[in-house]
Each structure stands twice: as C-alpha cells, then as structure tokens.
Short mmCIF file of C-alpha atoms and ligand atoms in Angstrom, two decimals:
data_model
loop_
_atom_site.label_atom_id
_atom_site.label_comp_id
_atom_site.label_asym_id
_atom_site.label_seq_id
_atom_site.Cartn_x
_atom_site.Cartn_y
_atom_site.Cartn_z
CA MET A 1 -2.79 -17.71 -4.91
CA ARG A 2 -0.68 -19.11 -2.16
CA ASP A 3 1.35 -16.27 -1.19
CA LEU A 4 2.23 -12.52 -1.70
CA GLY A 5 5.11 -13.41 -4.05
CA ASN A 6 2.71 -15.34 -6.14
CA ALA A 7 0.27 -12.46 -6.23
CA LEU A 8 3.00 -10.01 -7.13
CA GLN A 9 4.14 -12.17 -10.03
CA LEU A 10 0.65 -12.57 -11.32
CA ALA A 11 0.16 -8.73 -11.05
CA ARG A 12 3.26 -8.13 -13.05
CA GLU A 13 2.25 -10.72 -15.75
CA THR A 14 -1.25 -9.20 -16.11
CA GLY A 15 -0.14 -5.46 -16.09
CA VAL A 16 -1.87 -4.48 -12.91
CA ALA A 17 -0.67 -3.33 -9.48
CA LEU A 18 -1.65 -4.60 -6.04
CA GLY A 19 -3.37 -1.91 -3.87
CA HIS A 20 -1.79 -1.38 -0.46
CA PHE A 21 -3.99 0.30 2.02
CA ASN A 22 -2.96 1.24 5.61
CA VAL A 23 -5.32 0.50 8.42
CA SER A 24 -5.28 1.56 12.10
CA ASP A 25 -8.73 0.25 13.07
CA LEU A 26 -11.59 -2.00 12.15
CA VAL A 27 -13.39 0.57 10.11
CA LEU A 28 -10.41 0.75 7.79
CA LEU A 29 -9.86 -2.97 7.60
CA LYS A 30 -13.40 -3.62 6.87
CA ALA A 31 -13.54 -1.03 4.06
CA VAL A 32 -10.30 -2.41 2.42
CA PHE A 33 -11.28 -6.05 2.69
CA SER A 34 -14.88 -5.71 1.54
CA SER A 35 -13.64 -3.48 -1.52
CA ALA A 36 -11.26 -6.22 -2.41
CA GLN A 37 -13.98 -8.88 -2.01
CA ASP A 38 -16.49 -6.80 -4.20
CA LEU A 39 -13.91 -6.55 -7.05
CA LYS A 40 -12.46 -9.93 -6.44
CA VAL A 41 -8.85 -8.71 -6.54
CA PRO A 42 -5.87 -9.48 -4.19
CA VAL A 43 -5.26 -6.77 -1.66
CA LEU A 44 -2.37 -5.69 0.67
CA VAL A 45 -3.12 -4.32 4.09
CA GLY A 46 -0.40 -2.22 5.53
CA ALA A 47 0.31 -1.34 9.06
CA SER A 48 3.16 1.02 10.03
CA GLU A 49 5.01 1.02 13.22
CA GLY A 50 2.59 3.60 14.72
CA GLU A 51 -0.48 1.70 13.49
CA ARG A 52 0.92 -1.59 14.75
CA GLU A 53 1.57 0.13 18.11
CA PHE A 54 -2.16 1.11 18.32
CA MET A 55 -3.71 -2.09 17.13
CA GLY A 56 -1.20 -4.59 18.42
CA VAL A 57 1.26 -6.48 16.12
CA ARG A 58 -0.12 -10.02 16.76
CA GLN A 59 -3.70 -8.71 16.80
CA ILE A 60 -3.73 -7.19 13.46
CA ALA A 61 -1.87 -10.24 12.11
CA ALA A 62 -4.66 -12.48 13.52
CA LEU A 63 -7.42 -10.37 12.00
CA VAL A 64 -6.02 -10.43 8.64
CA ARG A 65 -5.15 -14.18 8.82
CA SER A 66 -8.90 -14.83 9.82
CA LEU A 67 -10.17 -13.02 6.81
CA ARG A 68 -7.79 -14.90 4.56
CA GLU A 69 -8.63 -18.26 6.04
CA GLU A 70 -12.45 -17.79 6.44
CA PHE A 71 -13.03 -16.38 3.01
CA ASP A 72 -10.22 -18.20 1.28
CA PHE A 73 -9.25 -14.88 -0.09
CA PRO A 74 -5.88 -13.35 -1.19
CA VAL A 75 -5.59 -10.56 1.57
CA PHE A 76 -1.90 -10.00 2.67
CA LEU A 77 -0.27 -8.12 5.50
CA ASN A 78 2.72 -5.83 5.21
CA ALA A 79 4.72 -4.22 8.04
CA ASP A 80 5.00 -0.69 6.45
CA HIS A 81 8.06 1.56 7.26
CA THR A 82 9.91 -0.41 9.94
CA HIS A 83 12.98 1.49 11.02
CA SER A 84 14.49 -1.07 13.48
CA LEU A 85 15.45 -4.65 13.15
CA GLU A 86 13.67 -5.49 16.40
CA LYS A 87 10.33 -4.30 15.12
CA ALA A 88 10.96 -5.99 11.59
CA LEU A 89 11.46 -9.33 13.54
CA GLU A 90 8.55 -8.88 15.70
CA ALA A 91 6.34 -8.58 12.60
CA ALA A 92 7.96 -11.44 10.88
CA LYS A 93 7.45 -13.64 14.05
CA ALA A 94 3.70 -12.48 14.21
CA GLY A 95 3.20 -13.87 10.55
CA PHE A 96 3.29 -10.79 8.47
CA ASP A 97 3.70 -11.50 4.66
CA SER A 98 6.11 -8.69 4.04
CA VAL A 99 8.31 -6.12 5.64
CA VAL A 100 9.25 -2.56 4.50
CA PHE A 101 12.60 -2.21 6.13
CA ASP A 102 13.14 1.58 5.89
CA ALA A 103 16.66 2.74 6.52
CA SER A 104 16.47 5.42 3.90
CA ALA A 105 17.26 8.28 6.23
CA LEU A 106 20.79 6.76 6.67
CA PRO A 107 23.62 7.60 4.33
CA PHE A 108 23.47 5.20 1.22
CA GLU A 109 26.21 2.71 2.30
CA GLN A 110 24.75 2.47 5.88
CA ASN A 111 21.25 1.85 4.36
CA ILE A 112 22.76 -0.96 2.27
CA ARG A 113 24.44 -2.65 5.32
CA GLU A 114 21.45 -2.39 7.63
CA THR A 115 18.91 -3.42 5.00
CA LYS A 116 21.18 -6.50 3.99
CA GLY A 117 21.37 -7.54 7.54
CA ALA A 118 17.52 -7.16 7.92
CA VAL A 119 16.83 -9.32 4.83
CA GLU A 120 19.18 -12.11 6.13
CA ALA A 121 17.52 -12.08 9.63
CA LEU A 122 13.99 -11.85 8.43
CA LYS A 123 14.58 -14.71 5.94
CA SER A 124 15.88 -16.89 8.69
CA ILE A 125 12.63 -16.57 10.46
CA ASN A 126 10.28 -17.10 7.44
CA PRO A 127 12.03 -17.87 4.07
CA SER A 128 9.10 -16.82 2.02
CA ILE A 129 8.64 -13.45 3.61
CA LEU A 130 9.04 -10.55 1.26
CA VAL A 131 11.57 -7.79 2.18
CA GLU A 132 11.20 -4.30 0.68
CA GLY A 133 14.06 -1.71 0.84
CA GLU A 134 13.80 1.98 0.35
CA ILE A 135 16.20 4.49 -1.13
CA GLY A 136 15.78 8.16 -1.75
CA ASN A 137 13.59 10.80 0.10
CA ILE A 138 9.83 10.69 -0.14
CA GLY A 139 9.09 12.63 3.02
CA THR A 140 7.52 11.30 6.15
CA GLY A 141 3.89 11.30 7.58
CA SER A 142 0.83 10.32 5.80
CA GLU A 143 -1.10 13.38 6.73
CA ILE A 144 -1.94 16.76 5.52
CA HIS A 145 1.02 18.96 5.23
CA GLU A 146 0.97 22.69 5.05
CA LEU A 147 3.25 22.96 2.06
CA ALA A 148 3.98 20.28 -0.56
CA THR A 149 7.79 19.65 -0.56
CA ASP A 150 9.41 19.66 -3.76
CA LEU A 151 11.15 16.20 -3.79
CA SER A 152 11.80 16.13 -7.56
CA LYS A 153 15.51 16.77 -6.90
CA TYR A 154 15.80 13.68 -4.82
CA LEU A 155 14.85 11.07 -7.31
CA THR A 156 16.41 7.56 -7.13
CA THR A 157 18.85 6.94 -9.89
CA PRO A 158 18.89 3.60 -11.89
CA SER A 159 22.50 2.89 -10.86
CA GLU A 160 21.75 3.41 -7.03
CA ALA A 161 18.66 1.02 -7.63
CA LYS A 162 20.81 -1.59 -9.15
CA GLN A 163 23.54 -1.54 -6.57
CA PHE A 164 21.11 -1.46 -3.63
CA VAL A 165 19.24 -4.47 -4.82
CA GLU A 166 22.22 -6.58 -5.76
CA LEU A 167 24.01 -5.90 -2.47
CA THR A 168 20.99 -6.21 -0.13
CA ARG A 169 19.04 -8.89 -2.02
CA VAL A 170 15.71 -7.20 -1.27
CA ASP A 171 12.59 -8.67 -3.06
CA VAL A 172 11.02 -5.29 -3.71
CA LEU A 173 12.28 -1.86 -4.07
CA ALA A 174 10.70 1.51 -3.16
CA PRO A 175 12.26 4.33 -5.14
CA ALA A 176 11.73 8.10 -5.17
CA VAL A 177 10.15 8.91 -8.51
CA GLY A 178 8.27 12.02 -7.79
CA ASN A 179 5.99 10.46 -5.22
CA MET A 180 5.91 11.74 -1.50
CA HIS A 181 4.04 10.92 1.72
CA GLY A 182 1.19 12.86 2.79
CA MET A 183 -0.83 15.40 0.77
CA SER A 184 -1.07 19.16 0.70
CA GLN A 185 -4.44 20.85 1.38
CA GLU A 186 -4.73 21.58 -2.34
CA MET A 187 -4.45 17.89 -2.99
CA VAL A 188 -7.10 17.07 -0.45
CA GLU A 189 -9.43 19.51 -2.30
CA GLY A 190 -8.53 17.95 -5.58
CA GLU A 191 -6.97 21.27 -6.96
CA LYS A 192 -3.48 19.72 -7.36
CA LYS A 193 -2.04 16.34 -8.22
CA LYS A 194 1.28 14.74 -7.67
CA ARG A 195 3.13 13.87 -10.91
CA LEU A 196 5.45 10.92 -11.55
CA ASP A 197 8.71 10.55 -13.45
CA ILE A 198 7.42 7.66 -15.62
CA GLU A 199 10.63 7.31 -17.65
CA ARG A 200 12.70 7.18 -14.44
CA ILE A 201 10.39 4.28 -13.19
CA ALA A 202 11.06 2.31 -16.35
CA GLN A 203 14.83 2.77 -16.09
CA ILE A 204 14.81 1.87 -12.35
CA ARG A 205 12.73 -1.32 -13.08
CA THR A 206 15.10 -2.38 -15.78
CA ALA A 207 18.15 -1.73 -13.70
CA ALA A 208 16.85 -3.29 -10.52
CA ARG A 209 15.01 -6.23 -11.87
CA VAL A 210 12.58 -6.54 -8.83
CA PRO A 211 9.02 -5.36 -8.47
CA LEU A 212 8.79 -1.72 -7.56
CA THR A 213 6.46 -0.21 -4.87
CA LEU A 214 5.10 3.35 -5.17
CA HIS A 215 4.81 4.96 -1.67
CA GLY A 216 2.78 8.07 -0.95
CA GLY A 217 0.30 7.31 -3.82
CA SER A 218 -2.41 9.56 -2.38
CA GLY A 219 -3.40 12.48 -4.62
CA THR A 220 -1.53 11.34 -7.52
CA ASP A 221 -2.68 11.97 -11.22
CA ASP A 222 -4.67 8.94 -12.29
CA GLY A 223 -3.11 8.85 -15.58
CA ASP A 224 0.39 8.92 -14.12
CA LEU A 225 -0.64 5.97 -11.79
CA VAL A 226 -1.70 3.92 -14.88
CA GLN A 227 1.44 4.76 -16.73
CA ALA A 228 3.59 3.97 -13.65
CA ILE A 229 2.05 0.43 -13.55
CA ALA A 230 2.90 -0.17 -17.19
CA ALA A 231 6.50 1.17 -16.44
CA GLY A 232 7.15 -1.31 -13.57
CA ILE A 233 5.19 -0.27 -10.37
CA SER A 234 3.57 -3.38 -8.82
CA ILE A 235 2.44 -2.13 -5.51
CA ILE A 236 0.74 1.19 -4.80
CA HIS A 237 0.47 2.57 -1.28
CA ILE A 238 -2.57 4.75 -0.46
CA ASN A 239 -2.99 5.98 3.14
CA THR A 240 -3.58 9.77 3.53
CA GLU A 241 -6.74 9.56 1.14
CA LEU A 242 -8.10 6.76 3.32
CA ARG A 243 -7.54 8.78 6.42
CA VAL A 244 -9.41 11.84 5.04
CA ALA A 245 -12.38 9.69 4.03
CA TRP A 246 -12.21 8.10 7.55
CA ARG A 247 -12.48 11.47 9.25
CA ARG A 248 -15.19 12.75 6.96
CA GLY A 249 -17.15 9.53 7.23
CA LEU A 250 -16.96 9.57 11.11
CA GLU A 251 -18.03 13.07 11.26
CA ALA A 252 -21.02 12.45 9.01
CA GLY A 253 -21.97 9.50 11.03
CA LEU A 254 -21.86 11.35 14.23
CA ALA A 255 -23.72 14.29 12.80
CA ALA A 256 -26.42 12.23 11.27
CA GLU A 257 -27.56 11.03 14.67
CA PRO A 258 -26.48 13.29 17.48
CA ASN A 259 -27.91 11.19 20.22
CA GLN A 260 -26.76 7.80 18.93
CA VAL A 261 -24.14 6.06 21.11
CA VAL A 262 -24.16 2.64 19.61
CA PRO A 263 -20.80 2.40 17.69
CA TYR A 264 -21.93 -0.24 15.10
CA LYS A 265 -24.84 2.11 14.10
CA ILE A 266 -22.45 5.14 13.48
CA LEU A 267 -19.47 3.57 12.17
CA PRO A 268 -20.84 1.98 9.01
CA VAL A 269 -21.06 5.59 7.42
CA ALA A 270 -17.27 5.75 8.08
CA VAL A 271 -16.64 2.32 6.48
CA GLU A 272 -18.73 3.38 3.45
CA SER A 273 -16.71 6.60 3.14
CA VAL A 274 -13.37 4.87 3.15
CA LYS A 275 -14.87 2.18 0.68
CA GLN A 276 -15.52 4.76 -1.89
CA VAL A 277 -11.74 5.57 -1.93
CA THR A 278 -10.59 1.91 -1.83
CA LEU A 279 -13.08 0.84 -4.54
CA SER A 280 -11.96 3.65 -6.77
CA ARG A 281 -8.28 2.99 -6.31
CA LEU A 282 -8.63 -0.81 -6.75
CA ARG A 283 -10.52 -0.28 -10.01
CA LEU A 284 -7.78 1.84 -11.37
CA PHE A 285 -4.78 -0.38 -10.25
CA ASN A 286 -6.57 -3.46 -11.59
CA GLN A 287 -8.02 -1.84 -14.65
CA ILE A 288 -11.73 -2.58 -13.76
CA ALA A 289 -14.19 -0.33 -15.38
CA LYS A 290 -16.91 1.15 -12.95
CA PRO A 291 -20.01 -0.85 -13.79
CA ALA A 292 -22.61 1.09 -15.64
CA ILE A 293 -26.28 0.72 -14.39
CA GLY A 294 -27.37 -1.44 -17.53
CA LYS A 295 -27.82 -5.10 -16.83
CA LYS A 296 -25.68 -6.16 -19.70
CA ASP A 297 -22.78 -4.10 -18.45
CA MET A 298 -23.20 -5.52 -14.90
CA ALA A 299 -22.87 -9.11 -16.29
CA ALA A 300 -19.80 -8.12 -18.29
CA SER A 301 -18.16 -6.55 -15.30
CA THR A 302 -18.96 -9.52 -13.14
CA ALA A 303 -17.42 -11.98 -15.75
CA ARG A 304 -14.31 -9.81 -15.74
CA GLU A 305 -13.95 -9.66 -11.99
CA GLN A 306 -14.38 -13.50 -11.90
CA GLN A 307 -11.59 -13.84 -14.36
CA ALA A 308 -9.37 -11.55 -12.12
CA VAL A 309 -9.23 -14.12 -9.41
CA PRO A 310 -7.46 -17.23 -10.29
ZN1 LIG B 1 5.38 4.75 2.65
#
C-alpha cells in the first residue's frame, strides 16, 4: 500500500472505512498505531491546527513517517480542519498525506473559491496529496458540549455536493449527514447516540463521485456507522471518544500510584485506556470480529487479519 489514495481505493473496494484518530501527544499516537498494528489495518492519524500547534507540524510528520518506515506499515497523516491556506501549505511541505481544507463557515460560493485555490496550491507542492473539502455545518470543537445541537436541518444536499466537487476538484468530501463534532454528556455516558441519514449519504456519494469522510463520529450508533460505510463513507473521524479515554486513563494511572513520578510508569495506563476505544472502532470500521477466547477462533481471526493487509 504505497499511499493514502491507494488505501482509500482499497477500502472502498472491500467495503470498509479507514479509521481517522486525532492525536495531540505520544500517548494517543502510541494507542492509535499499536491498535492498527494489532489488527493489521491501515490507519489515518489526524492533527488539527490546535493539535499541530502543540506538537509541532514537522515533529508530528517526522513521528508518523518514522513509524511508517520502520514498521513498513500503512499509517498516514492528515492535517485536520485547516482554515487558512498558509497552514495548509505548511502541512503539505512537512509531508502530510492529506489536508482537510475547511472553509465551510464561509458562504457556499466563497467556500468553493477558496477550496479550489487551496487544491491547486497544495497539488503544486505535492501532486499526490489528497485534499478534502467540507460543506454544511457540523459544529466545532471535539469536546464535551452542554447541549447537543440539532444539526439535522443543516444537511448537505446531493446537488451542493456535486457542484462543490466538480468546481473545486477536491479528492474527498466531508458532508453534513447528521454527524457533529464533540459529544454531549449523555453521549459520554452512553445514554444517547448520534444518528445518521444513511439515504442522504448514498445520494451524496452518487452525486459527488468521490470518497466521503464522516467527521464527528464519536458517540454515533454502531449500526448507523456500519450502514454509513456501505452507503459511501470511506473515512471516519473519532476524536472526542479518545480524549475522554485519555483523561480517564491518565487519572487512573495517577491514582494507582500517588507517589510515582516516572512518566513512563504512569502513562501506559492512559495508552491502554485509549487503545480500548481505537481497537473497538477499528474492528467496527474494518468488519473484524472481536476474537473469542477459544484457540480455534484466535487462529481464524489471525488469518482474517493477515488477509486484511495487502
Ligand atoms: Zn472534523
């Protein structure tokens, strides 16, 4: 699997989706990479403008590149929600595999103009970089919100999607299909799930004719996610669920040994906590059953996992 475009095409052909997980430190990156390695599936690491600011644009690019090279593993890096051309170019120059150019807060015509310009500029730096554009409103902030916003009235229409892709020439489209960034407290407790408009996803996929990304996937109904993949979603973003697991794991690690000051003795608890989420999501997106304890089942699962990596 040479590049992200290749991985996306293969995902589409085999009816699975790439998991996209945001990272802002080494705990999250270790959890994401080790889950993908365990399951032998390609994975997309995401870093938003804020996350890049914290880690360093070239530094996160170097980390992900080192994993890809040392383990000869399909791990890719995406510059998530990039609002300015300057930041998009900075990521492309650092070697990111894709950029989400997000001008969705602007009026539609202006979003088209700016995204089209970004596609041209980014491809001139790296012709094989993938550029994703975004239309519609799916809220901002992958965090816990007081109230869940009702975004069902802002769904992307198939004709908007078609026009946007044709005029901007983006490689990937992020529509609003019932998804939203962040989670409500009820979602964190598992009492409520986001629901997706599956029919709308299928209509948009047919009209746009490019792979689709589902943003704000945290707290979404599992059945809806599976149906969304079948309807045309090829990348699913999970961030808030990871952040919740990161905090809980960190707190548990600190509480377990109140006098411990050695980071690498505390942080593995946080890695393990995040890994529970990334493993569960990657299994769902790649149709990998959770292995049963029996020896026979383990062997069958290993065989399937080996098949999953070309
Ligand atoms: Zn997003």
